Coordinates of C-alpha atoms in Angstrom, one line a residue:
M11 CA 0.0 0.0 0.1
I12 CA 1.7 3.5 -0.8
A13 CA 0.0 7.0 -0.8
P14 CA 0.7 8.3 -4.5
P15 CA 0.7 12.0 -5.0
N16 CA -3.2 13.6 -5.1
S17 CA -4.9 12.8 -8.7
L18 CA -6.2 16.6 -8.9
G19 CA -2.3 17.3 -8.6
W20 CA -2.6 20.3 -6.6
T21 CA 0.6 22.9 -6.5
R22 CA 2.1 24.4 -3.4
N23 CA 1.5 27.8 -4.5
F24 CA -2.1 26.4 -5.8
A25 CA -5.2 29.6 -5.5
S26 CA -8.5 29.0 -4.9
G27 CA -11.3 29.8 -7.5
Y28 CA -13.5 31.1 -4.6
D29 CA -13.3 34.3 -3.3
A30 CA -15.0 33.2 -0.3
V31 CA -11.6 31.3 0.2
D32 CA -8.7 33.5 -0.9
R33 CA -10.5 37.2 0.5
V34 CA -8.1 39.8 -1.2
G35 CA -8.7 43.8 -1.2
Q36 CA -9.3 44.3 -4.7
R37 CA -10.0 42.7 -8.0
R38 CA -8.4 39.5 -8.3
A39 CA -7.0 38.4 -11.7
V40 CA -8.8 35.6 -13.5
S41 CA -6.8 32.3 -13.9
P42 CA -6.5 31.4 -17.7
I43 CA -6.1 27.4 -16.7
L44 CA -9.0 26.0 -16.5
R45 CA -9.8 23.4 -14.5
S46 CA -12.5 21.2 -13.0
E47 CA -14.6 22.0 -10.0
D48 CA -12.7 19.8 -7.8
Q49 CA -9.7 21.1 -8.6
H50 CA -11.0 24.8 -7.8
L51 CA -11.5 23.9 -4.3
R52 CA -8.7 21.8 -2.2
P53 CA -9.6 19.6 0.3
I54 CA -9.0 22.4 3.0
D55 CA -10.6 25.0 1.3
A56 CA -13.7 23.2 0.4
R57 CA -13.6 22.9 4.6
K58 CA -13.3 26.4 4.6
I59 CA -16.3 27.4 3.1
I60 CA -18.1 24.5 5.2
A61 CA -17.0 26.3 8.6
S62 CA -17.9 29.7 7.0
S63 CA -21.5 28.8 6.1
R64 CA -21.6 26.7 9.1
D65 CA -20.4 29.5 11.8
L66 CA -22.9 31.7 9.9
S67 CA -26.1 30.1 10.1
R68 CA -25.2 29.6 13.6
N69 CA -24.2 32.9 14.9
F70 CA -25.8 35.6 12.4
S71 CA -29.9 35.4 12.1
L72 CA -30.6 36.2 8.8
V73 CA -28.6 33.4 7.3
G74 CA -29.8 31.1 9.6
W75 CA -33.8 32.7 8.8
V76 CA -32.4 32.5 5.0
I77 CA -31.8 28.7 5.2
R78 CA -34.9 28.7 7.3
Q79 CA -37.1 30.1 4.4
H80 CA -35.8 28.2 1.7
L81 CA -36.3 25.0 3.8
N82 CA -40.2 25.8 4.4
Y83 CA -40.9 26.3 0.6
L84 CA -38.9 23.3 -0.3
A85 CA -38.6 20.4 1.8
E86 CA -42.1 19.4 2.4
F87 CA -43.7 16.4 0.5
D88 CA -46.3 13.5 0.6
F89 CA -45.9 10.4 -0.9
Q90 CA -49.0 8.8 -3.1
C91 CA -49.5 5.7 -4.3
H92 CA -51.8 5.4 -7.2
D93 CA -53.0 1.6 -7.0
D94 CA -56.2 0.0 -6.5
Q95 CA -54.9 -3.7 -5.3
I96 CA -51.5 -1.9 -3.6
G97 CA -51.6 1.4 -3.3
E98 CA -53.4 1.5 0.1
T99 CA -50.4 -0.7 1.8
V100 CA -47.5 0.8 0.0
E101 CA -48.4 4.4 1.8
D102 CA -48.9 2.3 5.0
L103 CA -45.8 1.0 4.6
V104 CA -44.0 4.0 3.8
D105 CA -45.8 5.6 6.8
E106 CA -44.7 3.7 9.3
W107 CA -41.3 3.3 8.2
S108 CA -41.1 7.0 8.2
R109 CA -41.2 7.3 11.8
P110 CA -38.1 8.2 13.7
A111 CA -37.2 4.6 15.0
N112 CA -37.3 3.0 11.7
C113 CA -35.7 5.2 9.3
D114 CA -33.1 6.6 11.0
A115 CA -30.3 4.9 12.2
T116 CA -30.0 7.2 15.3
S117 CA -34.0 6.7 16.2
R118 CA -34.1 11.0 16.1
F119 CA -35.0 12.0 13.4
S120 CA -38.3 11.1 10.8
L121 CA -38.2 10.9 7.4
C122 CA -39.5 14.5 7.3
K123 CA -37.2 15.8 9.4
L124 CA -34.4 13.8 7.2
I125 CA -35.5 15.2 4.0
R126 CA -34.9 19.1 5.8
L127 CA -31.8 18.4 7.0
T128 CA -30.9 16.9 3.5
E129 CA -31.5 20.0 1.9
Q130 CA -29.7 22.3 5.0
R131 CA -26.9 20.1 4.6
K132 CA -26.4 20.5 0.9
I133 CA -27.0 24.6 1.5
T134 CA -24.6 24.5 4.1
D135 CA -21.9 22.1 3.5
G136 CA -22.0 21.5 -0.3
D137 CA -23.3 17.8 -0.4
I138 CA -24.0 14.7 2.3
F139 CA -24.2 11.3 1.2
H140 CA -26.8 8.9 3.0
L141 CA -25.5 5.0 3.5
K142 CA -28.1 2.6 3.2
L143 CA -27.6 0.2 6.4
A144 CA -28.8 -3.4 6.1
D145 CA -31.4 -3.2 9.0
G146 CA -33.4 -0.6 6.3
T147 CA -32.4 2.8 8.7
L148 CA -30.6 5.3 6.7
Q149 CA -27.3 7.1 8.2
A150 CA -26.5 10.3 6.9
I151 CA -22.7 11.2 6.6
E152 CA -21.7 15.1 6.8
A153 CA -19.7 16.4 3.7
D154 CA -16.5 16.9 6.1
R155 CA -16.1 13.1 7.4
I156 CA -15.7 12.1 2.9
K157 CA -12.1 12.9 3.2
D158 CA -9.4 10.8 0.7
P159 CA -8.2 7.7 2.9
T160 CA -4.6 7.7 4.2
Q161 CA -3.5 4.1 1.9
R162 CA -4.4 4.0 -1.6
Q163 CA -3.6 1.3 -4.4
E164 CA -1.8 2.3 -7.4
G165 CA -3.4 4.4 -10.0
E166 CA -6.9 4.6 -7.9
N167 CA -8.1 7.7 -8.8
W168 CA -9.9 9.9 -5.6
V169 CA -11.5 13.3 -5.9
N170 CA -11.8 14.5 -2.0
G171 CA -13.6 11.3 -0.5
V172 CA -14.9 9.8 -3.6
R173 CA -12.8 6.8 -5.4
L174 CA -14.1 7.3 -9.4
S175 CA -13.7 4.6 -12.2
K176 CA -12.1 5.6 -15.8
A177 CA -15.2 6.9 -17.0
G178 CA -16.1 9.1 -13.5
R179 CA -18.6 6.6 -11.9
P180 CA -18.0 6.8 -8.1
V181 CA -16.9 3.7 -7.1
E182 CA -16.1 3.5 -3.5
I183 CA -16.3 6.3 -0.6
S184 CA -13.9 6.9 2.4
I185 CA -15.5 7.5 5.4
Y186 CA -14.2 9.2 8.6
K187 CA -15.0 9.4 12.4
R188 CA -15.1 12.3 14.6
D189 CA -13.2 11.8 18.1
D190 CA -13.6 13.6 21.1
T191 CA -10.6 16.4 20.8
G192 CA -12.4 17.5 17.8
G193 CA -10.3 15.5 15.0
M194 CA -10.8 12.5 12.9
S195 CA -9.7 9.4 12.4
F196 CA -10.1 7.1 9.1
E197 CA -13.1 4.7 9.6
K198 CA -13.4 2.8 6.6
R199 CA -14.1 2.6 2.3
V200 CA -17.6 1.7 1.5
G201 CA -18.9 0.9 -1.7
A202 CA -20.6 3.8 -3.6
S203 CA -23.8 1.7 -4.4
N204 CA -24.4 1.8 -1.0
F205 CA -24.7 5.6 -1.0
I206 CA -27.3 8.4 -2.1
Q207 CA -25.7 11.3 -2.8
Y208 CA -27.2 14.8 -2.5
A209 CA -25.0 17.4 -3.1
H210 CA -25.1 21.4 -5.2
I211 CA -23.5 20.5 -8.6
E212 CA -23.5 22.8 -11.7
R213 CA -20.5 21.3 -13.8
F214 CA -20.6 17.6 -15.4
D215 CA -17.2 16.9 -14.4
Q216 CA -18.2 17.8 -10.7
V217 CA -17.8 15.1 -8.0
R218 CA -18.1 16.8 -5.0
G219 CA -20.9 19.7 -4.2
V220 CA -20.2 23.4 -2.9
S221 CA -22.2 25.2 -0.9
P222 CA -24.6 27.7 -3.2
L223 CA -23.9 30.3 -0.5
A224 CA -20.1 30.6 -1.2
A225 CA -21.1 33.5 -3.4
A226 CA -23.0 35.2 -0.8
I227 CA -21.0 34.8 2.0
N228 CA -18.3 37.6 2.0
S229 CA -21.6 39.5 1.7
F230 CA -23.6 38.2 4.6
K231 CA -19.9 38.6 7.0
D232 CA -19.8 42.5 5.8
V233 CA -23.1 43.0 6.6
Y234 CA -22.6 41.1 9.8
E235 CA -19.7 43.4 10.4
A236 CA -21.5 46.7 9.7
I237 CA -24.1 45.9 11.9
D238 CA -21.6 45.2 15.1
L239 CA -19.6 48.6 14.1
S240 CA -22.6 50.0 14.1
M241 CA -24.3 49.0 17.2
A242 CA -20.7 49.5 19.0
K243 CA -20.9 53.1 17.6
L244 CA -24.4 53.6 19.0
K245 CA -23.0 52.3 22.3
V246 CA -20.5 54.9 22.5
E247 CA -22.9 57.4 21.4
Q248 CA -24.7 57.0 24.7
L249 CA -21.8 56.2 27.0
F250 CA -20.5 59.9 26.2
A251 CA -23.8 61.7 25.8
L252 CA -22.6 65.3 26.8
A253 CA -19.5 67.1 26.0
I254 CA -18.8 70.4 27.4
T255 CA -16.5 72.9 25.7
R256 CA -14.3 75.5 27.6
E257 CA -12.8 78.5 26.1
S258 CA -10.6 79.1 29.4
I259 CA -8.1 76.4 30.4
E260 CA -9.3 76.4 33.9
A261 CA -12.0 74.8 35.2
T262 CA -15.5 77.2 35.3
G263 CA -18.5 77.0 37.2
E264 CA -19.0 74.7 40.7
T265 CA -17.4 71.6 40.1
T266 CA -16.6 68.7 42.3
G267 CA -13.4 67.0 43.0
S268 CA -10.7 68.1 41.8
E269 CA -10.5 71.6 40.0
S270 CA -10.3 69.8 36.5
A271 CA -13.6 67.9 37.0
G272 CA -15.9 70.1 35.2
Y273 CA -19.0 70.1 35.7
E274 CA -21.1 66.9 36.7
V275 CA -24.4 66.1 35.2
D276 CA -26.6 63.1 36.1
F277 CA -29.4 62.1 33.5
K278 CA -30.6 59.4 35.6
S279 CA -32.8 61.5 37.8
G280 CA -34.6 62.8 34.8
P281 CA -34.5 66.3 33.0
V282 CA -31.2 68.2 33.6
K283 CA -31.3 71.8 33.1
L284 CA -27.5 73.5 32.4
E285 CA -26.7 77.3 33.6
L286 CA -23.1 77.2 32.0
D287 CA -20.8 80.3 32.7
P288 CA -19.9 82.4 29.9
G289 CA -18.0 81.1 27.0
D290 CA -18.9 77.5 28.0
D291 CA -20.9 75.3 25.4
A292 CA -22.7 72.0 26.0
K293 CA -23.9 69.7 23.3
F294 CA -24.8 66.0 23.1
L295 CA -22.6 63.7 21.1
S296 CA -24.9 62.0 18.4
S297 CA -24.7 61.3 14.8
D298 CA -27.1 59.8 11.9
N299 CA -25.8 56.1 12.8
P300 CA -26.0 54.5 10.8
G301 CA -27.1 57.3 7.8
G302 CA -30.0 56.5 5.4
N303 CA -27.2 55.7 2.7
T304 CA -25.4 52.9 4.8
Q305 CA -29.1 51.7 5.5
D306 CA -29.9 51.6 1.7
F307 CA -26.4 49.8 1.0
I308 CA -27.2 47.7 3.5
K309 CA -30.5 46.4 1.9
L310 CA -28.9 46.4 -1.2
V311 CA -25.6 44.0 -0.2
I312 CA -28.5 41.8 1.5
R313 CA -30.9 41.4 -1.9
L314 CA -27.7 40.1 -3.5
A315 CA -26.5 38.2 -0.3
L316 CA -30.3 36.7 -0.8
T317 CA -30.1 35.9 -4.6
S318 CA -27.8 33.2 -3.7
L319 CA -30.4 30.8 -3.0
D320 CA -32.9 33.0 -5.5
L321 CA -35.1 34.5 -2.6
P322 CA -37.1 37.5 -3.0
Y323 CA -36.1 40.6 -1.4
G324 CA -39.6 41.0 -0.2
L325 CA -39.9 38.3 1.5
F326 CA -37.1 39.7 4.0
D327 CA -38.6 43.1 3.6
T328 CA -42.5 42.7 3.4
G329 CA -42.6 46.5 3.3
D330 CA -40.5 46.9 0.0
T331 CA -42.9 46.1 -2.4
N332 CA -46.7 45.7 -2.7
F333 CA -49.3 42.5 -3.1
F334 CA -48.1 42.9 -6.5
G335 CA -44.6 43.0 -6.7
G336 CA -44.8 40.3 -4.2
K337 CA -46.5 38.1 -6.1
A338 CA -44.4 38.6 -9.3
G339 CA -41.2 38.0 -7.3
F340 CA -42.7 34.7 -5.6
M341 CA -43.7 33.4 -9.0
V342 CA -40.3 33.9 -10.2
Y343 CA -39.1 32.3 -6.9
E344 CA -41.4 29.4 -7.6
R345 CA -39.6 28.8 -11.2
S346 CA -36.7 28.7 -9.4
L347 CA -37.6 25.6 -7.1
L348 CA -38.8 23.3 -9.8
A349 CA -35.3 22.0 -10.2
K350 CA -34.7 21.7 -6.8
I351 CA -37.4 19.7 -5.9
R352 CA -36.9 17.7 -9.0
D353 CA -33.5 17.0 -7.4
L354 CA -35.1 16.5 -3.7
Q355 CA -37.9 14.1 -5.3
E356 CA -34.7 11.6 -7.1
V357 CA -33.6 11.5 -3.0
L358 CA -37.0 10.3 -2.0
R359 CA -37.2 7.9 -5.2
Q360 CA -34.2 6.0 -4.9
I361 CA -35.1 5.9 -1.0
T362 CA -38.3 4.5 -2.0
I363 CA -36.7 2.1 -4.4
W364 CA -34.6 0.6 -1.7
K365 CA -37.4 0.3 0.7
L366 CA -39.9 -1.7 -1.8
K367 CA -37.2 -3.9 -2.6
Q368 CA -36.8 -5.0 1.0
W369 CA -40.4 -4.9 1.6
I370 CA -41.0 -7.5 -1.5
V371 CA -38.2 -9.9 0.4
D372 CA -39.7 -10.1 3.7
G373 CA -42.7 -10.3 2.6
S374 CA -44.3 -7.3 3.9
L375 CA -45.3 -6.1 0.2
V376 CA -46.8 -8.5 -2.3
L377 CA -47.1 -7.4 -5.8
P378 CA -50.0 -8.3 -8.3
D379 CA -48.8 -11.1 -11.1
G380 CA -46.9 -9.4 -14.1
M381 CA -45.8 -6.1 -11.6
T382 CA -42.3 -5.2 -11.4
I383 CA -41.2 -3.1 -8.7
S384 CA -40.5 -0.1 -11.6
D385 CA -44.5 -0.6 -12.3
V386 CA -45.4 0.4 -8.8
P387 CA -47.0 3.9 -9.7
F388 CA -45.6 6.2 -6.6
E389 CA -44.5 9.7 -6.7
W390 CA -43.6 12.2 -3.9
V391 CA -45.9 15.5 -4.2
H392 CA -44.4 18.8 -3.5
R393 CA -46.5 20.4 -0.2
G394 CA -47.1 23.2 -2.8
M395 CA -47.7 27.1 -2.1
P396 CA -50.9 28.3 -0.9
W397 CA -53.3 30.9 -2.6
W398 CA -51.8 34.1 -1.8
D399 CA -55.6 36.1 -2.8
A400 CA -57.8 32.9 -2.1
S401 CA -61.0 34.0 -3.6
K402 CA -60.1 35.4 -6.7
E403 CA -57.1 32.7 -7.4
I404 CA -59.9 29.8 -6.9
A405 CA -62.3 31.0 -9.3
G406 CA -58.7 31.6 -12.1
D407 CA -58.5 27.9 -10.9
L408 CA -61.6 27.1 -11.9
D409 CA -62.0 28.9 -15.0
A410 CA -58.5 26.6 -15.7
I411 CA -60.5 23.6 -15.4
A412 CA -64.1 24.5 -16.7
A413 CA -61.5 26.0 -19.9
G414 CA -59.7 22.7 -20.5
L415 CA -56.4 24.6 -19.4
T416 CA -55.9 22.0 -16.2
D417 CA -57.4 19.3 -13.9
P418 CA -58.4 18.9 -10.3
Y419 CA -55.3 16.4 -9.7
T420 CA -52.7 19.1 -10.9
V421 CA -54.5 21.6 -9.3
C422 CA -54.4 19.6 -5.9
K423 CA -50.9 19.1 -6.2
R424 CA -49.7 22.6 -6.7
R425 CA -51.6 23.7 -3.8
G426 CA -50.7 21.0 -1.8
L427 CA -54.5 19.8 -0.8
G428 CA -53.7 16.4 -1.2
E429 CA -55.4 13.5 -3.7
F430 CA -58.3 14.5 -5.7
E431 CA -60.1 11.4 -5.0
E432 CA -59.1 11.4 -0.9
N433 CA -60.6 15.1 -0.8
V434 CA -63.8 14.2 -3.1
A435 CA -64.3 11.1 -0.7
R436 CA -63.9 12.8 2.6
I437 CA -66.4 15.8 0.7
A438 CA -69.2 12.7 0.2
K439 CA -68.5 11.3 4.1
A440 CA -69.0 14.9 5.4
R441 CA -72.0 15.5 3.4
A442 CA -73.9 12.0 4.3
Y443 CA -73.1 12.7 8.3
A444 CA -74.8 16.8 7.9
E445 CA -77.4 14.9 6.0
S446 CA -77.7 12.0 8.8
L447 CA -78.3 14.3 11.3
G448 CA -80.8 17.2 9.2
V449 CA -78.1 19.7 8.9
P450 CA -78.6 21.4 5.8
I451 CA -75.2 22.5 4.4
Q452 CA -74.4 24.0 1.4
W453 CA -71.4 22.6 -0.5
N454 CA -71.8 25.1 -3.9
R455 CA -71.8 28.3 -4.2
A456 CA -71.4 30.4 -7.5
G457 CA -68.2 29.5 -9.5
S458 CA -66.4 31.8 -11.8
A459 CA -68.1 32.7 -15.5
A460 CA -66.6 30.0 -17.0
A461 CA -67.6 27.3 -14.7
Q462 CA -71.1 28.5 -15.1
Q463 CA -70.8 28.4 -19.1
V464 CA -70.2 25.3 -18.9
H465 CA -73.3 24.1 -16.9
T466 CA -75.4 26.7 -18.9
P467 CA -78.1 24.8 -21.0
D468 CA -77.8 25.6 -25.4
P469 CA -81.1 27.7 -26.1
P470 CA -83.7 26.2 -28.8
P471 CA -83.3 26.1 -31.7
T472 CA -84.9 29.3 -33.5
T473 CA -87.1 28.9 -36.3
D474 CA -86.4 32.3 -38.3
G475 CA -90.7 33.4 -37.7
V476 CA -91.3 30.0 -40.1
E477 CA -94.0 27.8 -38.2
D478 CA -93.8 23.7 -38.4
A479 CA -96.1 22.3 -40.7

């Protein structure tokens, strides 16, 4: 066993392509040497970005809020299996397995919480690995625990803890474990097929993910430091509130203590009236801190930083725009979520396929004759977005359905309203229950114009004044 030079070919004077790592006071010259994204970020520099993003989310409430808002709109899914024979059985199995004791190796997190934390780790760390254990649980391996092994075979191609085949397919993952001193020691190498990697990747030849916050780390740090400095200046102004200026070198007026002590003023007892000697002047030390221009600039920096997660500024400052501007910004944000939703759905799909195989093997699930796992009609439906203006948007959905532009199934998915069939069944059950008690309930109300037109009968044909024979 030998340890060959790093396959990525790090150089001694290597400069990262990320300003969050190589922060300089002037514009950085761009290197004409084109590298893979993994070569742009050495392992030690990747850990710097992870440490910075974790520190900001831990200590700066704005960054914590940004991440939580992103998770609130993205990381909520419901499982549905559309099959008359096994649909209910599969849904019950998924529901039971989703509990903490069944899905998480530590028995602490439900599947819903696991998915939320998975997205959060991608945002702050760049990626996360889920190890599929033989007992049917998932073990989350955070990004900094995946590193190149200390001992490697000649010719092995390792990229930041992932061994690749000649075609670039992940073959093996190197896992480290944390110790009590805060360090790490090598634990084991595991086949890549046992892992589900979830990463923020933007290039074809990229192996490890990089936090999308990397481009905004410096901006968030600047805002954080500006707020601290402004607060420190404000406190100084409060501590040294009154300044008395004398034309004479010697103290004038009634003084206490030494002759140079000057005036003694106590503001704690309430309003104070000062009667100064001729030539003396008193004024409060105050300033517009932070000034209007400074506040506007900080808002601009925050606005730019929020774009790292495509968040509209209106979510942060609700008074920045009107209703229609906020709605327009949110529609753009919804469109940016589509690709991210599909990425999380793919993670959930891989988890579900893995569990379906286990349930078939242990007899918990019996497929109908001729059906294979790939034939099981399941999906993870994103929770969707609620209505902004319920009465108008519901009328719009009814118009679209009546015009044949959409259907109730799609509307239920987009709005996070559950399954259409279940909704209709619950309505029928509620109607029957109300009628059994003699309680009249008006379920139908005046619908949209298009919906009314659909149910309007055609007028009888006219004879144009000609009587029937």
